[in-house]
CSV table of C-alpha atoms in Angstrom, one decimal:
chain,number,residue,atom,x,y,z
A,1,ASP,CA,-36.3,-24.2,-0.7
A,2,THR,CA,-37.6,-20.9,2.2
A,3,GLY,CA,-37.2,-23.4,5.0
A,4,VAL,CA,-39.6,-24.6,8.0
A,5,SER,CA,-41.5,-21.3,8.8
A,6,GLN,CA,-42.6,-20.8,12.2
A,7,ASP,CA,-45.0,-18.0,13.5
A,8,PRO,CA,-44.9,-15.9,15.7
A,9,ARG,CA,-41.7,-15.6,16.9
A,10,HIS,CA,-42.4,-15.0,20.3
A,11,LYS,CA,-45.8,-15.2,22.7
A,12,ILE,CA,-46.1,-14.1,26.0
A,13,THR,CA,-50.0,-14.7,27.3
A,14,LYS,CA,-51.5,-14.4,30.7
A,15,ARG,CA,-52.0,-18.3,32.1
A,16,GLY,CA,-55.3,-19.2,31.7
A,17,GLN,CA,-55.5,-17.9,27.6
A,18,ASN,CA,-55.6,-19.4,25.0
A,19,VAL,CA,-52.5,-18.9,21.6
A,20,THR,CA,-52.2,-20.9,18.7
A,21,PHE,CA,-48.6,-21.1,16.3
A,22,ARG,CA,-48.5,-21.3,13.3
A,23,CYS,CA,-46.3,-23.7,11.0
A,24,ASP,CA,-45.6,-23.7,7.4
A,25,PRO,CA,-43.3,-26.5,6.2
A,26,ILE,CA,-40.6,-27.4,2.9
A,27,SER,CA,-42.8,-27.2,0.2
A,28,GLU,CA,-42.9,-30.9,-0.8
A,29,HIS,CA,-42.1,-32.5,3.2
A,30,ASN,CA,-45.2,-34.4,4.0
A,31,ARG,CA,-44.2,-35.0,7.4
A,32,LEU,CA,-44.1,-32.7,9.7
A,33,TYR,CA,-43.4,-32.7,13.6
A,34,TRP,CA,-44.5,-30.6,17.0
A,35,TYR,CA,-41.5,-31.1,19.2
A,36,ARG,CA,-40.9,-28.4,22.1
A,37,GLN,CA,-38.0,-27.7,24.3
A,38,THR,CA,-37.3,-26.9,27.5
A,39,LEU,CA,-34.1,-24.8,28.6
A,40,GLY,CA,-31.5,-26.9,29.2
A,41,GLN,CA,-32.9,-30.2,27.3
A,42,GLY,CA,-33.4,-31.3,23.4
A,43,PRO,CA,-36.4,-31.1,22.1
A,44,GLU,CA,-38.9,-33.7,23.7
A,45,PHE,CA,-41.9,-35.3,20.8
A,46,LEU,CA,-45.3,-33.9,20.4
A,47,THR,CA,-47.2,-34.8,17.5
A,48,TYR,CA,-46.5,-36.5,13.6
A,49,PHE,CA,-48.5,-36.2,10.9
A,50,GLN,CA,-48.3,-37.7,7.2
A,51,ASN,CA,-49.7,-35.4,5.2
A,52,GLU,CA,-53.4,-34.4,6.7
A,53,ALA,CA,-53.7,-37.5,9.0
A,54,GLN,CA,-52.2,-37.1,12.9
A,55,LEU,CA,-50.9,-40.5,12.9
A,56,GLU,CA,-49.5,-40.1,16.9
A,57,LYS,CA,-49.4,-38.4,19.5
A,58,SER,CA,-47.0,-38.3,22.9
A,59,ARG,CA,-48.4,-39.2,26.0
A,60,LEU,CA,-47.6,-35.2,26.6
A,61,LEU,CA,-49.3,-33.8,24.5
A,62,SER,CA,-52.6,-33.4,27.4
A,63,ASP,CA,-55.8,-32.5,26.0
A,64,ARG,CA,-55.4,-28.7,26.6
A,65,PHE,CA,-53.6,-29.5,23.1
A,66,SER,CA,-54.7,-30.1,19.7
A,67,ALA,CA,-52.9,-29.6,15.8
A,68,GLU,CA,-54.0,-29.5,13.2
A,69,ARG,CA,-53.2,-29.5,9.4
A,70,PRO,CA,-55.8,-29.5,7.1
A,71,LYS,CA,-54.8,-29.8,3.1
A,72,GLY,CA,-51.1,-31.2,4.5
A,73,SER,CA,-50.5,-27.8,4.4
A,74,PHE,CA,-49.7,-26.2,7.2
A,75,SER,CA,-49.9,-27.2,11.0
A,76,THR,CA,-51.6,-25.2,13.6
A,77,LEU,CA,-51.0,-26.1,17.4
A,78,GLU,CA,-53.1,-24.4,19.1
A,79,ILE,CA,-52.6,-24.6,24.0
A,80,GLN,CA,-55.7,-24.0,26.0
A,81,ARG,CA,-56.0,-23.0,29.2
A,82,THR,CA,-51.7,-22.0,29.3
A,83,GLU,CA,-50.3,-23.4,31.9
A,84,GLN,CA,-46.7,-22.0,33.3
A,85,GLY,CA,-45.7,-25.2,33.0
A,86,ASP,CA,-46.7,-24.4,29.5
A,87,SER,CA,-43.6,-22.1,28.3
A,88,ALA,CA,-41.3,-23.7,26.0
A,89,MET,CA,-39.8,-23.2,22.8
A,90,TYR,CA,-42.4,-25.5,20.3
A,91,LEU,CA,-40.8,-27.0,17.8
A,92,CYS,CA,-42.3,-27.4,13.9
A,93,ALA,CA,-39.9,-29.4,11.7
A,94,SER,CA,-40.7,-31.6,8.5
A,95,SER,CA,-39.3,-34.2,6.6
A,96,TYR,CA,-39.7,-35.5,3.2
A,97,GLY,CA,-40.5,-39.7,2.6
A,98,THR,CA,-39.7,-42.1,5.3
A,99,ALA,CA,-39.5,-42.0,9.2
A,100,ASN,CA,-36.0,-41.7,9.2
A,101,SER,CA,-35.6,-39.0,6.2
A,102,PRO,CA,-33.8,-36.1,8.0
A,103,LEU,CA,-35.3,-33.1,9.9
A,104,HIS,CA,-35.7,-29.8,9.3
A,105,PHE,CA,-37.3,-27.2,11.8
A,106,GLY,CA,-38.3,-23.8,11.6
A,107,ASN,CA,-36.7,-21.6,14.2
A,108,GLY,CA,-39.3,-21.7,17.0
A,109,THR,CA,-42.3,-20.3,18.5
A,110,ARG,CA,-40.9,-19.0,22.5
A,111,LEU,CA,-43.7,-19.3,24.9
A,112,THR,CA,-43.7,-17.7,28.3
A,113,VAL,CA,-46.9,-17.9,30.7
A,114,THR,CA,-46.9,-15.1,33.6
B,1,GLN,CA,-36.6,-42.7,30.5
B,2,GLN,CA,-34.1,-40.7,28.7
B,3,GLN,CA,-33.8,-42.7,25.2
B,4,VAL,CA,-30.9,-41.9,24.1
B,5,LYS,CA,-28.2,-40.2,27.3
B,6,GLN,CA,-25.5,-37.4,26.0
B,7,SER,CA,-22.1,-36.7,27.8
B,8,PRO,CA,-21.0,-34.2,28.6
B,9,GLN,CA,-23.4,-31.7,29.5
B,10,SER,CA,-20.6,-28.5,28.7
B,11,LEU,CA,-16.9,-28.8,26.9
B,12,ILE,CA,-15.1,-26.0,26.7
B,13,VAL,CA,-11.7,-26.7,24.3
B,14,GLN,CA,-9.1,-24.3,22.9
B,15,LYS,CA,-9.0,-23.2,18.7
B,16,GLY,CA,-7.8,-26.6,16.9
B,17,GLY,CA,-8.1,-28.9,19.6
B,18,ILE,CA,-10.8,-32.0,19.0
B,19,SER,CA,-14.4,-32.1,20.9
B,20,ILE,CA,-15.7,-35.5,21.0
B,21,ILE,CA,-18.9,-35.9,23.0
B,22,ASN,CA,-20.6,-39.0,23.8
B,23,CYS,CA,-24.5,-41.0,23.8
B,24,ALA,CA,-25.3,-44.0,24.1
B,25,TYR,CA,-29.1,-46.2,23.8
B,26,GLU,CA,-30.7,-48.8,24.6
B,27,ASN,CA,-33.4,-49.7,21.9
B,28,THR,CA,-31.9,-52.1,19.3
B,29,ALA,CA,-34.4,-51.2,17.3
B,30,PHE,CA,-33.1,-47.7,16.5
B,31,ASP,CA,-31.4,-47.7,12.9
B,32,TYR,CA,-30.7,-44.3,12.1
B,33,PHE,CA,-28.6,-42.2,14.0
B,34,PRO,CA,-28.0,-37.8,13.4
B,35,TRP,CA,-26.1,-35.6,15.0
B,36,TYR,CA,-28.1,-31.6,14.9
B,37,GLN,CA,-26.0,-28.4,15.8
B,38,GLN,CA,-28.4,-25.5,17.2
B,39,PHE,CA,-27.2,-21.9,17.7
B,40,PRO,CA,-28.8,-19.6,20.5
B,41,GLY,CA,-32.4,-18.3,19.1
B,42,LYS,CA,-32.6,-20.8,16.3
B,43,GLY,CA,-34.2,-24.5,15.4
B,44,PRO,CA,-31.6,-27.4,15.5
B,45,ALA,CA,-30.0,-28.0,11.9
B,46,LEU,CA,-29.0,-31.6,11.0
B,47,LEU,CA,-25.0,-31.9,10.7
B,48,ILE,CA,-24.3,-35.4,9.8
B,49,ALA,CA,-26.1,-39.3,10.8
B,50,ILE,CA,-25.2,-42.7,10.4
B,51,ARG,CA,-26.7,-45.8,10.2
B,52,PRO,CA,-26.3,-49.0,12.1
B,53,ASP,CA,-24.0,-50.9,9.1
B,54,VAL,CA,-21.1,-48.0,8.8
B,55,SER,CA,-19.0,-47.7,11.5
B,56,GLU,CA,-17.8,-44.6,10.8
B,57,LYS,CA,-18.8,-41.7,8.6
B,58,LYS,CA,-16.8,-38.2,8.0
B,59,GLU,CA,-17.8,-35.1,6.5
B,60,GLY,CA,-15.3,-32.5,6.2
B,61,ARG,CA,-14.2,-31.9,10.2
B,62,PHE,CA,-17.7,-33.6,11.9
B,63,THR,CA,-17.2,-37.5,11.9
B,64,ILE,CA,-19.3,-40.3,13.9
B,65,SER,CA,-18.1,-43.2,15.1
B,66,PHE,CA,-20.7,-45.8,16.0
B,67,ASN,CA,-19.5,-48.3,18.2
B,68,LYS,CA,-23.1,-50.9,17.6
B,69,SER,CA,-22.5,-53.8,20.1
B,70,ALA,CA,-21.9,-51.2,22.8
B,71,LYS,CA,-24.5,-49.4,21.2
B,72,GLN,CA,-22.2,-46.2,21.2
B,73,PHE,CA,-22.4,-43.6,19.6
B,74,SER,CA,-19.9,-39.9,19.0
B,75,LEU,CA,-19.3,-37.0,17.4
B,76,HIS,CA,-15.9,-35.8,16.5
B,77,ILE,CA,-15.1,-32.8,15.9
B,78,MET,CA,-11.9,-31.4,14.9
B,79,ASP,CA,-9.7,-28.7,14.7
B,80,SER,CA,-12.5,-26.5,16.4
B,81,GLN,CA,-13.4,-23.5,15.4
B,82,PRO,CA,-14.9,-20.3,17.6
B,83,GLY,CA,-18.3,-20.6,15.0
B,84,ASP,CA,-19.0,-24.5,16.5
B,85,SER,CA,-19.6,-22.9,19.2
B,86,ALA,CA,-23.1,-23.9,19.5
B,87,THR,CA,-25.5,-26.6,21.2
B,88,TYR,CA,-25.3,-30.4,20.3
B,89,PHE,CA,-27.7,-32.5,19.9
B,90,CYS,CA,-27.6,-36.0,19.3
B,91,ALA,CA,-30.9,-37.7,18.2
B,92,ALA,CA,-31.8,-41.3,16.9
B,93,ILE,CA,-35.1,-43.0,15.3
B,94,GLY,CA,-36.3,-46.5,15.1
B,95,THR,CA,-39.5,-48.4,13.7
B,96,GLY,CA,-42.1,-45.4,15.0
B,97,ASN,CA,-41.8,-41.6,14.3
B,98,GLN,CA,-40.0,-40.4,16.6
B,99,PHE,CA,-37.6,-39.2,16.9
B,100,TYR,CA,-35.7,-39.4,20.8
B,101,PHE,CA,-33.3,-36.1,20.9
B,102,GLY,CA,-30.1,-36.4,24.3
B,103,THR,CA,-30.0,-33.8,26.0
B,104,GLY,CA,-27.1,-31.6,24.6
B,105,THR,CA,-23.9,-30.1,24.6
B,106,SER,CA,-23.3,-27.1,24.8
B,107,LEU,CA,-19.7,-26.7,23.3
B,108,THR,CA,-17.6,-23.0,24.0
B,109,VAL,CA,-14.4,-23.3,21.5
B,110,ILE,CA,-12.0,-21.1,22.7
B,111,PRO,CA,-10.1,-18.4,20.4
């Protein structure tokens, strides 16, 4: 069990550019989540996958955001035409089993949009 | 609106003291209440969790107290240590797939 891995750890980009983050969950975990965390706040739900199917998306996930989990393994989160308000920590978490199984978080990707 | 309300926002405790963090919720469909600990630059890590069929759960120095009728739950850290200095988040989940997190409590334990 190597834990949830996220790449990159930090990303600085100019407004209007596209960025893509990667998450590698714990290998046997079938559920994968993306959360966003801003300074002084708790994680906010963005989207959820069960295996390769994206089953739920938050209204926080605008049309500029897209997430994929091909083959039910790693996942990517893409933000198009970034805005300064997108600056945040993007956290990936995975779990195994039912909806209320414990979440295992990665260390996040910190995005700064200048 | 905030599904889980957490207080206090920050807490300073002397080494050896008891740290108490409180959370409240409204949605009676919530049936799993975990607490997460987060250090700077790291993702949240599960600390302890409780389901509403019990009123208390203890793991080492960490205890969750749960009051179903009041829709409140709290984390007690006994014999607080400087290494406990971190941000703590309560959370809740029900029939959906979203964990709802509180806004966090920054705990500082003074040696």
